[in-house]
Short mmCIF file of C-alpha atoms and ligand atoms in Angstrom, two decimals:
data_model
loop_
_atom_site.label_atom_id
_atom_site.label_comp_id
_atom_site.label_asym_id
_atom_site.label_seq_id
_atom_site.Cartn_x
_atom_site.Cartn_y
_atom_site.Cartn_z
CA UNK A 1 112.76 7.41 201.56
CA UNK A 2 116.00 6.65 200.15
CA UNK A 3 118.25 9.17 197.94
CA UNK A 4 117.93 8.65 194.42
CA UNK A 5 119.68 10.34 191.51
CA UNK A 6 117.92 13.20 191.85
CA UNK A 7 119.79 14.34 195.07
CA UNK A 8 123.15 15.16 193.77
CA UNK A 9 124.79 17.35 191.05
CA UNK A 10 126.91 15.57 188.79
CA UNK A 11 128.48 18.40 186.92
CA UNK A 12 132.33 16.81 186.04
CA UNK A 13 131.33 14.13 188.47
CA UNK A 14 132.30 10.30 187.59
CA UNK A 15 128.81 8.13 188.03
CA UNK A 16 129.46 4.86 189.09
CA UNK A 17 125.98 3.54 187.68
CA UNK A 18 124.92 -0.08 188.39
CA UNK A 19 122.30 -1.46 185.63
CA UNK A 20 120.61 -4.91 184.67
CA UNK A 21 121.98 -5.57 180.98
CA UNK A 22 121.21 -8.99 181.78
CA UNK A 23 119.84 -9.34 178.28
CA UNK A 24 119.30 -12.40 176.43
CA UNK A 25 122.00 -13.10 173.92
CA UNK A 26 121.92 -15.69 171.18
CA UNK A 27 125.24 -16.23 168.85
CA UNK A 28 126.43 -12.78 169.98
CA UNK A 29 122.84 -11.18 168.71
CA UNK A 30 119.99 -9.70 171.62
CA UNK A 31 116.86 -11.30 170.86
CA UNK A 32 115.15 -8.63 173.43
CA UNK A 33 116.56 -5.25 174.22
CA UNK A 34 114.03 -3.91 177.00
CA UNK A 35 116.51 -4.18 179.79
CA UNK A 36 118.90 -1.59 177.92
CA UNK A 37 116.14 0.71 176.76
CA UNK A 38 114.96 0.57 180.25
CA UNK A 39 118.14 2.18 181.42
CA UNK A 40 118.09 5.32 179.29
CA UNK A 41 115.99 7.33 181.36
CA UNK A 42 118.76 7.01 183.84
CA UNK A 43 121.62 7.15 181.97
CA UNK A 44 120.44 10.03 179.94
CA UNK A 45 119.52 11.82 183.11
CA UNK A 46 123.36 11.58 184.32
CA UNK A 47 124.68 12.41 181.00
CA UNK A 48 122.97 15.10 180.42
CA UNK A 49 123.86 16.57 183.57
CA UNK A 50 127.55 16.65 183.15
CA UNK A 51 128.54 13.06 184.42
CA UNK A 52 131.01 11.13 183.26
CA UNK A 53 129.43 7.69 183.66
CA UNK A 54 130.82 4.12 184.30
CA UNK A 55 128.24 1.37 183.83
CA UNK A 56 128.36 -2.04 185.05
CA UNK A 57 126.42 -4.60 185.12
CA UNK A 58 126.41 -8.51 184.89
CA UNK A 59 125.51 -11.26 182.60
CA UNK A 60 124.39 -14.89 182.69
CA UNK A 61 126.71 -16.73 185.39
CA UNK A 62 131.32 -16.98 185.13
CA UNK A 63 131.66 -20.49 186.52
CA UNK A 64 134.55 -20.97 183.56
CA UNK A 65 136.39 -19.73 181.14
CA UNK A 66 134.21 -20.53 178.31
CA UNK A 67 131.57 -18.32 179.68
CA UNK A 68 133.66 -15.72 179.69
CA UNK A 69 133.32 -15.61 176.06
CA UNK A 70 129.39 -16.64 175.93
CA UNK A 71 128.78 -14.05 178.53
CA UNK A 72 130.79 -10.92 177.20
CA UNK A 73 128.79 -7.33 177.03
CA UNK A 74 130.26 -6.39 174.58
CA UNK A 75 126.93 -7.01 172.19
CA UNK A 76 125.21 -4.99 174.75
CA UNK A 77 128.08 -2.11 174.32
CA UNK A 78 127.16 -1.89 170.75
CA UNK A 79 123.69 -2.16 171.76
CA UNK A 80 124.04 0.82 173.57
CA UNK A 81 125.90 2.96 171.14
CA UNK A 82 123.09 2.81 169.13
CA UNK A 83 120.50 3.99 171.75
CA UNK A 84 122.55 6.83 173.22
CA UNK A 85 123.63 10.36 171.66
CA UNK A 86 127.25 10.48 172.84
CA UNK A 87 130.56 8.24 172.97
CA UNK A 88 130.55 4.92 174.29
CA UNK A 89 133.47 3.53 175.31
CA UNK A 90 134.04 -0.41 176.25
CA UNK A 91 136.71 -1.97 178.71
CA UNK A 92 137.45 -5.44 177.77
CA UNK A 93 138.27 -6.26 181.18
CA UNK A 94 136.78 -5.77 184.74
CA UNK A 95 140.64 -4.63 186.30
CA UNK A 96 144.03 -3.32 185.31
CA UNK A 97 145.49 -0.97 182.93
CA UNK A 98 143.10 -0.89 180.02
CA UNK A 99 139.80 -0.04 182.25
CA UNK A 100 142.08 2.64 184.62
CA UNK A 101 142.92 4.21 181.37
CA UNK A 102 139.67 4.74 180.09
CA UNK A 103 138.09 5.76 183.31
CA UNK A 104 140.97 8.45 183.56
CA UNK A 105 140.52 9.45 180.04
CA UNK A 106 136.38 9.84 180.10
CA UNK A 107 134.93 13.24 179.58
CA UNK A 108 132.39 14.44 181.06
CA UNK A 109 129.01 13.36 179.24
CA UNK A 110 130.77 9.98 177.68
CA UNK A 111 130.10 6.66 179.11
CA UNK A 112 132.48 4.01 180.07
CA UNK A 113 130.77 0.07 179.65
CA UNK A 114 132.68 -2.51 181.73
CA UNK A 115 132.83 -6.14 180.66
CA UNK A 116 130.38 -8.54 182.76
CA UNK A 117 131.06 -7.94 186.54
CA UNK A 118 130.84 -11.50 186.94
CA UNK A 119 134.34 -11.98 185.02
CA UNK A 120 135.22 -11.75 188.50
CA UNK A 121 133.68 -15.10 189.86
CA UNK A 122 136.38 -16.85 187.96
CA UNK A 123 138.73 -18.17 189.39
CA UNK A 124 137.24 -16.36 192.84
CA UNK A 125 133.69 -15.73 193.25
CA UNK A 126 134.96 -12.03 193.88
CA UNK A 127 131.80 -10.38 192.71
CA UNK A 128 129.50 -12.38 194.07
CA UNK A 129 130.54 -13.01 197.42
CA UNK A 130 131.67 -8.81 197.60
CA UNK A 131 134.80 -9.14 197.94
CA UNK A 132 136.34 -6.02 199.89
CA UNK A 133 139.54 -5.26 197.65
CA UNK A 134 136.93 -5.32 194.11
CA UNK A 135 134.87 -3.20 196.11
CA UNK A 136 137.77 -0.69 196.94
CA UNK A 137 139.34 -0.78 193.30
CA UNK A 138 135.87 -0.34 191.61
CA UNK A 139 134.81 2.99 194.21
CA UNK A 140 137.99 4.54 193.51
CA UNK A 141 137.13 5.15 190.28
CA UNK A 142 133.36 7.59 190.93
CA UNK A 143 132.38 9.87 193.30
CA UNK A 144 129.16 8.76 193.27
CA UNK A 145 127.15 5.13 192.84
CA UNK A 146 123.61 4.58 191.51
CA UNK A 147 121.65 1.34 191.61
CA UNK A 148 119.14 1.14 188.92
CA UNK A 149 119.72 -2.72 188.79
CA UNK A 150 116.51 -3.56 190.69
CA UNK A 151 116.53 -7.63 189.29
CA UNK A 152 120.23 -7.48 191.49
CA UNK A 153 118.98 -5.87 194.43
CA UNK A 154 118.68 -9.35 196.46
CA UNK A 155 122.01 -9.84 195.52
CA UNK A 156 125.04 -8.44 198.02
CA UNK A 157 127.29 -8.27 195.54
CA UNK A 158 130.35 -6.04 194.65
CA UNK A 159 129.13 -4.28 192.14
CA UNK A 160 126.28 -3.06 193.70
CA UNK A 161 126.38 -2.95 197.45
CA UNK A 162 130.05 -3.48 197.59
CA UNK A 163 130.85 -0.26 196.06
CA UNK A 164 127.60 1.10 197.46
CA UNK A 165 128.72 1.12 200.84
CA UNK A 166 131.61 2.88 200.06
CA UNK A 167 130.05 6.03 197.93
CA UNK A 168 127.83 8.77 198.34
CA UNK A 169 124.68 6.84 196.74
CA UNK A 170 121.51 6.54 195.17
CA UNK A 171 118.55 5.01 193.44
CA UNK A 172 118.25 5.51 189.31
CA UNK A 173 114.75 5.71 188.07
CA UNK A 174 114.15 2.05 187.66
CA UNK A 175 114.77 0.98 191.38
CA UNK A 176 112.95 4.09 192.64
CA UNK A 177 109.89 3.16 190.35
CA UNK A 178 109.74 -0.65 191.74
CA UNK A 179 110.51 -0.11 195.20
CA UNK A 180 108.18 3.13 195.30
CA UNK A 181 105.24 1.08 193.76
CA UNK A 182 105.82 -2.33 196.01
CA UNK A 183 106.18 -0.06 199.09
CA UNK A 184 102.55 1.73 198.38
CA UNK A 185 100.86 -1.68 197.45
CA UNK A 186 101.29 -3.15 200.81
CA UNK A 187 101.08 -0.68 203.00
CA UNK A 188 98.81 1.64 202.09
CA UNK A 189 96.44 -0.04 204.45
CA UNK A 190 93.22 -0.52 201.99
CA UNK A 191 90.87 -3.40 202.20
CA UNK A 192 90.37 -5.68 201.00
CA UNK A 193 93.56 -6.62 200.06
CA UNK A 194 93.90 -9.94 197.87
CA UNK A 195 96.60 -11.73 197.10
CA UNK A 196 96.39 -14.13 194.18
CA UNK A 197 99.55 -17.25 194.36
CA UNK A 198 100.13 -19.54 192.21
CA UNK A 199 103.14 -20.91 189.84
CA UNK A 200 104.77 -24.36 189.90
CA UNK A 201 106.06 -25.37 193.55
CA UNK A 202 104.82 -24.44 197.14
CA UNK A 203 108.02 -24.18 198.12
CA UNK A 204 108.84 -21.56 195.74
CA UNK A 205 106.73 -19.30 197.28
CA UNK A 206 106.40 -20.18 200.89
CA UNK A 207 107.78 -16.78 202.37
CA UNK A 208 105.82 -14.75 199.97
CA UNK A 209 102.30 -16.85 201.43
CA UNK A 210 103.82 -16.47 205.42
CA UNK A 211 104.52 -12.62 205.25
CA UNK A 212 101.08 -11.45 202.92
CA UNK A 213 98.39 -14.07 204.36
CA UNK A 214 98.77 -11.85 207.65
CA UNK A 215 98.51 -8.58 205.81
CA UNK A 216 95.64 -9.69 203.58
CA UNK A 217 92.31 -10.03 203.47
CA UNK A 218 92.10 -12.99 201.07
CA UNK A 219 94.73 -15.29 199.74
CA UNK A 220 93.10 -16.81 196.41
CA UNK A 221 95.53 -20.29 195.36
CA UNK A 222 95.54 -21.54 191.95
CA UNK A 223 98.47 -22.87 189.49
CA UNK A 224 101.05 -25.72 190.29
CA UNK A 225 100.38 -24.89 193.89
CA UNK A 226 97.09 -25.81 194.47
CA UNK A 227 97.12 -29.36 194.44
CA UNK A 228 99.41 -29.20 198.01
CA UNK A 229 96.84 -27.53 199.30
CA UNK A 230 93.87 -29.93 197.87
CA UNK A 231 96.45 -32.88 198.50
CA UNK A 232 96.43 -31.60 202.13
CA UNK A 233 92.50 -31.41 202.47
CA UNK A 234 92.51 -35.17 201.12
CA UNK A 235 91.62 -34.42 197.72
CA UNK A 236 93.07 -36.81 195.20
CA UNK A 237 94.86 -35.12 193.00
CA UNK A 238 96.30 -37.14 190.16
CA UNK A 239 99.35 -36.79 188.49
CA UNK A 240 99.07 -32.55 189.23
CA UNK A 241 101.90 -30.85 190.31
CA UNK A 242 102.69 -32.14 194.09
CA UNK A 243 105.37 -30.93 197.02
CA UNK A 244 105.27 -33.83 199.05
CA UNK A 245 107.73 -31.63 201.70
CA UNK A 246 105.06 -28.81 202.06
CA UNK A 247 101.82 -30.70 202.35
CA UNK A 248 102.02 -30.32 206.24
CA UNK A 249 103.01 -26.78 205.83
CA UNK A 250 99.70 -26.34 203.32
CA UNK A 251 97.77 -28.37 206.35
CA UNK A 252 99.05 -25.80 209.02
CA UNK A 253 97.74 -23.12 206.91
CA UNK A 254 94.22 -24.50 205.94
CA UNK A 255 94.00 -25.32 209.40
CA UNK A 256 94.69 -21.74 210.81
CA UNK A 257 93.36 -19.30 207.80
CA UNK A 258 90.78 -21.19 206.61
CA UNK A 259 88.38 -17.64 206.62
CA UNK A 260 91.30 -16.73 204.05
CA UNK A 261 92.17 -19.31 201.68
CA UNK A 262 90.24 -19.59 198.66
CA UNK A 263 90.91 -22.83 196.98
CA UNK A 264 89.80 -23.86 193.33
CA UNK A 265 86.36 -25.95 192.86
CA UNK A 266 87.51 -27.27 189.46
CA UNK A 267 89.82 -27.61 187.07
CA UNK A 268 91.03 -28.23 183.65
CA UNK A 269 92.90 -31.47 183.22
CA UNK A 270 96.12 -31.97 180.90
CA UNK A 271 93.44 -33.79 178.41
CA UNK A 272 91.38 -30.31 178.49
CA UNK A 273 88.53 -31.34 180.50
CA UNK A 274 86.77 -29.25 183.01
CA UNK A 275 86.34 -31.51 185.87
CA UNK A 276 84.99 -30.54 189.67
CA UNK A 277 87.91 -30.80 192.29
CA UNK A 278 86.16 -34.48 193.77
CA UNK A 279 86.40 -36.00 190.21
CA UNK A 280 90.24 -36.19 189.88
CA UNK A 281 91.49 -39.60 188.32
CA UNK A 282 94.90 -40.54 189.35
CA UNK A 283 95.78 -40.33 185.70
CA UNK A 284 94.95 -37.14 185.16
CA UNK A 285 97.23 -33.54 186.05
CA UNK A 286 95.63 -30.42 186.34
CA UNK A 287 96.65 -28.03 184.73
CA UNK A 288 94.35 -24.76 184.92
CA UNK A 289 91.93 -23.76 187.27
CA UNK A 290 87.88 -24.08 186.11
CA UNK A 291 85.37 -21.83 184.72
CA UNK A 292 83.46 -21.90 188.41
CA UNK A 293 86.42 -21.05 190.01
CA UNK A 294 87.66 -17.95 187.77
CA UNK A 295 84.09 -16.65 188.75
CA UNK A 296 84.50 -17.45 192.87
CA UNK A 297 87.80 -15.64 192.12
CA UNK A 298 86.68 -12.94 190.40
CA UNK A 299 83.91 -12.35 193.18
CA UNK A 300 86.97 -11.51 195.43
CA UNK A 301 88.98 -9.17 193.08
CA UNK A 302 86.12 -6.99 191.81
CA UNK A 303 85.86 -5.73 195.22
CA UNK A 304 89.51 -5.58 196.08
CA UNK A 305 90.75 -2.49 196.89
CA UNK A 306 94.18 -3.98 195.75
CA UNK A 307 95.41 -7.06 194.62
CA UNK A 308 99.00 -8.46 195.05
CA UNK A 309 99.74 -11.35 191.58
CA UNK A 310 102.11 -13.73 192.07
CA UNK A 311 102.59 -16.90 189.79
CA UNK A 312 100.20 -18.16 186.90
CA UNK A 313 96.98 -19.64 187.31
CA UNK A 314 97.67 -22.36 184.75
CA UNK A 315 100.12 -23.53 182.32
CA UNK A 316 99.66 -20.15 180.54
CA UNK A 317 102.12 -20.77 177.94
CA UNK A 318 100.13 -23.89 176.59
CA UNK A 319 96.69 -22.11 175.19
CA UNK A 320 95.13 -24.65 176.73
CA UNK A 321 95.49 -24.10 179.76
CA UNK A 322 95.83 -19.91 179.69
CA UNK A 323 92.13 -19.19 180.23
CA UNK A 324 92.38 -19.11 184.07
CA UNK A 325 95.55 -16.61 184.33
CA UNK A 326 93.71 -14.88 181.16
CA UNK A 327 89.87 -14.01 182.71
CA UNK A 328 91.68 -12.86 186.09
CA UNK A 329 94.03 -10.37 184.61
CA UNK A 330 91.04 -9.50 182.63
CA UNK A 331 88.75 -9.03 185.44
CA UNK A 332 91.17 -6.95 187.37
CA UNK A 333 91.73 -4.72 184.19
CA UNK A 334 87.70 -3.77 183.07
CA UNK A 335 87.09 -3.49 187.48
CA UNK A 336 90.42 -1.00 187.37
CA UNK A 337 91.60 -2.88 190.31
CA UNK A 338 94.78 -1.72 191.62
CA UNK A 339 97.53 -4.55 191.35
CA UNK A 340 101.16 -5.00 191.04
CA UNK A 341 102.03 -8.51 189.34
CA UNK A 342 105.12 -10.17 190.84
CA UNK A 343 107.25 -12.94 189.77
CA UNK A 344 108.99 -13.21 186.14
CA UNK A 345 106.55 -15.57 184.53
CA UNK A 346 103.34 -13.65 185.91
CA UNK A 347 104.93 -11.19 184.48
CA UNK A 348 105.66 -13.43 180.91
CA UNK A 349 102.05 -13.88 180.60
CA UNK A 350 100.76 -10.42 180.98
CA UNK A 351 102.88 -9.35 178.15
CA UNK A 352 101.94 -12.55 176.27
CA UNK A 353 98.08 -11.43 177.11
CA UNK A 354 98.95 -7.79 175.82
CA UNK A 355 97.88 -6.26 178.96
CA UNK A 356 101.30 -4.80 179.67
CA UNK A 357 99.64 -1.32 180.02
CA UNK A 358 96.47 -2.09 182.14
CA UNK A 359 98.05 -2.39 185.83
CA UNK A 360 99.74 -0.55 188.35
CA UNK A 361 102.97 -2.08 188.19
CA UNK A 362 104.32 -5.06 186.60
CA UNK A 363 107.47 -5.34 188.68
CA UNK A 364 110.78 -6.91 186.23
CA UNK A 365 112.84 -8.17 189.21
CA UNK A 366 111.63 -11.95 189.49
CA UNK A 367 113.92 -13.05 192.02
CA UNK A 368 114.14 -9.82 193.86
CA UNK A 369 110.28 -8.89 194.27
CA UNK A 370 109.44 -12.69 195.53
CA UNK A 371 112.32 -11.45 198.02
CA UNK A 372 110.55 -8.06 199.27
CA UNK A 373 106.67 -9.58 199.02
CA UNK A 374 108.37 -12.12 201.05
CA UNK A 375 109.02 -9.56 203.90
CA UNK A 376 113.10 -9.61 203.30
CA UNK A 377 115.17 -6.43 203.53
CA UNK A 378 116.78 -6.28 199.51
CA UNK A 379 120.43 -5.76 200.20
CA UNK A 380 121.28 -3.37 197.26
CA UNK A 381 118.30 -1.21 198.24
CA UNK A 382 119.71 -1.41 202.06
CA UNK A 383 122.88 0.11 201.45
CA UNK A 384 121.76 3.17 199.88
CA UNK A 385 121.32 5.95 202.49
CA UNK A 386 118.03 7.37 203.86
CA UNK A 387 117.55 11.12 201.86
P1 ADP B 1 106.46 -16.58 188.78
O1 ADP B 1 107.71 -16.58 187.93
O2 ADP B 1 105.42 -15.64 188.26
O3 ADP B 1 106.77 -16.39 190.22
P2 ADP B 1 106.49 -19.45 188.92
O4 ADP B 1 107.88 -19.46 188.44
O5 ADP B 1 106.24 -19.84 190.32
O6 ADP B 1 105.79 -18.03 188.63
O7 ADP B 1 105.61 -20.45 188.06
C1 ADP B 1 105.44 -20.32 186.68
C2 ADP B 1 105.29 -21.67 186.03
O8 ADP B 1 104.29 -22.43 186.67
C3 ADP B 1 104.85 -21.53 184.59
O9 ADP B 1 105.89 -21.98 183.76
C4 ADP B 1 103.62 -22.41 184.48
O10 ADP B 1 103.60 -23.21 183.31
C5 ADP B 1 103.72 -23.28 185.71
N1 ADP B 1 102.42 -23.78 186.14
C6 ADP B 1 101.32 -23.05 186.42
N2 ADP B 1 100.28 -23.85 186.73
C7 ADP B 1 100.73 -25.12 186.64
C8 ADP B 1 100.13 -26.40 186.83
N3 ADP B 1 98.86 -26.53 187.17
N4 ADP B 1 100.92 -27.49 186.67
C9 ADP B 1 102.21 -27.35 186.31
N5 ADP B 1 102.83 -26.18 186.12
C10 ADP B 1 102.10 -25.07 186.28
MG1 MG B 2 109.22 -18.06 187.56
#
């Protein structure tokens, strides 16, 4: 178990605190604020304990100059003044004389926001590729680091596993809820254990299929996905989604789990017609798997003991084609089938679907939970220490 903020006493204390503000901004206004509210139970936590708190956190990519200015935080900064009950203060840059000052001027219970981390990948990807001497300069300024950035925590970068490795550390609430949560799912060691894949591209995904179709008990494919695997079993497939480069990979797997994969048996074309997986025209794409396979699906997840989502059955965002990635998540909610949903637009359409409160977890790091379902060690959950 690692430490988490709950280990330490922060009494006069300076927090280095690492969160996700990586909020979408358009013309200097957030259209969606979740990320920051997020934070709060953390941030309030370390306030109101006496710390004096240094955030940072990045936003968008610094490849130039002029996203610099497109990528400031200072919207967020006013943001959070709003949310929080005590002084917020802002430094306009990531180094020198105007952030030292502030640091050494914070009291305890005030919070310092630092512009974007990522400032520092211009001219030098400094940030990004943790550059030892950023790492140094930012530590020097806390006693103690948290990582509640969980959507980073793939990322070895300065500003979270640079300065990690260099402070007494530990998880915020955020990161302890999603690594808690993914660490229970797979191995608590119920059965059976299904594991539902689909989104756009095999190739995507293929680490997250290699490391769960050992661990599972069924792997059920639908979205872009399947039509490498029907490709593979000679199916023609139309103009549907196809990743030429993985169709011997899907053959390798048909031929050596075929007890495990569950293919669809029809689907729903881009013209919206329900047509049985042999009836394909090569002008047609599908886009959504069929009403007979939602129920061969569903056969598999009432009984599941727990259920692992990852990627969209369909082109959910079309209505169209949402009825697939619909009737599972619906299934799995009136069964009260445990299941974490993985992957940023699995998690887009369970919000879209309103059934944001109806699972066990819906994890928010895209990028960093295909990562761990894919069997990789996260690198800012790595460096903090073992309680
Ligand atoms: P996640 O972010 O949950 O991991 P992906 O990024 O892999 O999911 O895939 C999501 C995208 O896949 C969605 O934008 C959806 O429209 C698309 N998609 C799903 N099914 C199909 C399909 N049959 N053809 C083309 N695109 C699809
Ligand atoms: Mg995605």
């Amino acid at each position: 178990m690692k430490k988490t903020l709950l280990d330490y006493e922060y009494s006069n204390k300076t927090v280095l605190l690492r969160c996700d503000f990586n909020v979408p901004i358009d013309n200097g206004v957030i259209t969606d604020d979740k990320r920051i509210v997020a934070s709060l139970k953390t941030i309030n936590y370390l306030i109101s304990n006496g710390a004096k708190l240094i955030i940072f956190s990045h936003l968008g990519k610094v490849k130039t100059e002029e996203d610099k200015l497109k990528n400031s935080l200072y919207p967020v900064y006013k943001r959070l003044e709003e949310l929080v009950n005590t002084k917020v203060y802002f430094s306009k840059v990531t180094r020198g004389e105007e952030l030292e000052k502030l640091a050494r001027n914070l009291k305890s219970g005030e919070i310092l926001l630092v512009e974007n981390t990522r400032y520092e990948d211009y001219p030098n990807k400094l940030e990004s590729d943790c550059d030892e001497e950023l790492s140094k300069y930012w530590a020097s300024f806390g006693d103690i680091f948290i990582n509640d950035a969980y959507g980073t925590c793939h990322r070895g970068h300065a500003s979270n596993v640079g300065i990690g490795k260099l402070l007494p550390n530990g998880v915020g609430y955020l990161v302890n809820e999603e690594v808690s949560k993914l660490d229970v799912i797979m191995n608590e060691g119920t059965y059976p254990f299904v594991v539902v894949m689909g989104g756009k591209k095999v190739s995507d995904k293929t680490l997250v299929i290699d490391n769960l179709i050992n661990k599972c008990t069924k792997i059920l494919i639908g979205g872009g996905m399947c039509f490498t695997f029907l490709k593979a079993k000679g199916y023609e497939i139309g103009k549907s989604v196809i990743d030429e480069d993985n169709l011997e990979y899907c053959k390798k797997l048909l031929d050596n789990y075929s007890d495990k994969i569950v293919l669809p048996i029809d689907i729903v074309t881009d013209q919206g017609i329900v047509k049985k997986v042999d009836d394909i025209m090569p002008s047609e794409a599908g886009f959504d798997i069929g009403p007979e396979t939602i129920e061969v699906f569903n056969v598999e997840l009432k009984v599941a003991k727990r259920v692992v989502i990852n990627g969209p059955m369909g082109v959910f965002e079309d209505e169209r084609f949402a009825n697939g990635t619909k009737e599972l998540l619906e299934c799995l909610k009136v069964n009260n089938i445990k299941t974490l949903i993985g992957g940023g637009d699995s998690a887009a359409a369970v919000n879209l679907f309103g059934y944001e409160n109806d699972f066990y977890h819906i994890s928010t790091g895209g990028g960093a939970t295909l990562e761990y379902l894919g069997g990789t060690k996260l690198p800012g959950i790595e460096v903090i220490s073992e309680k």
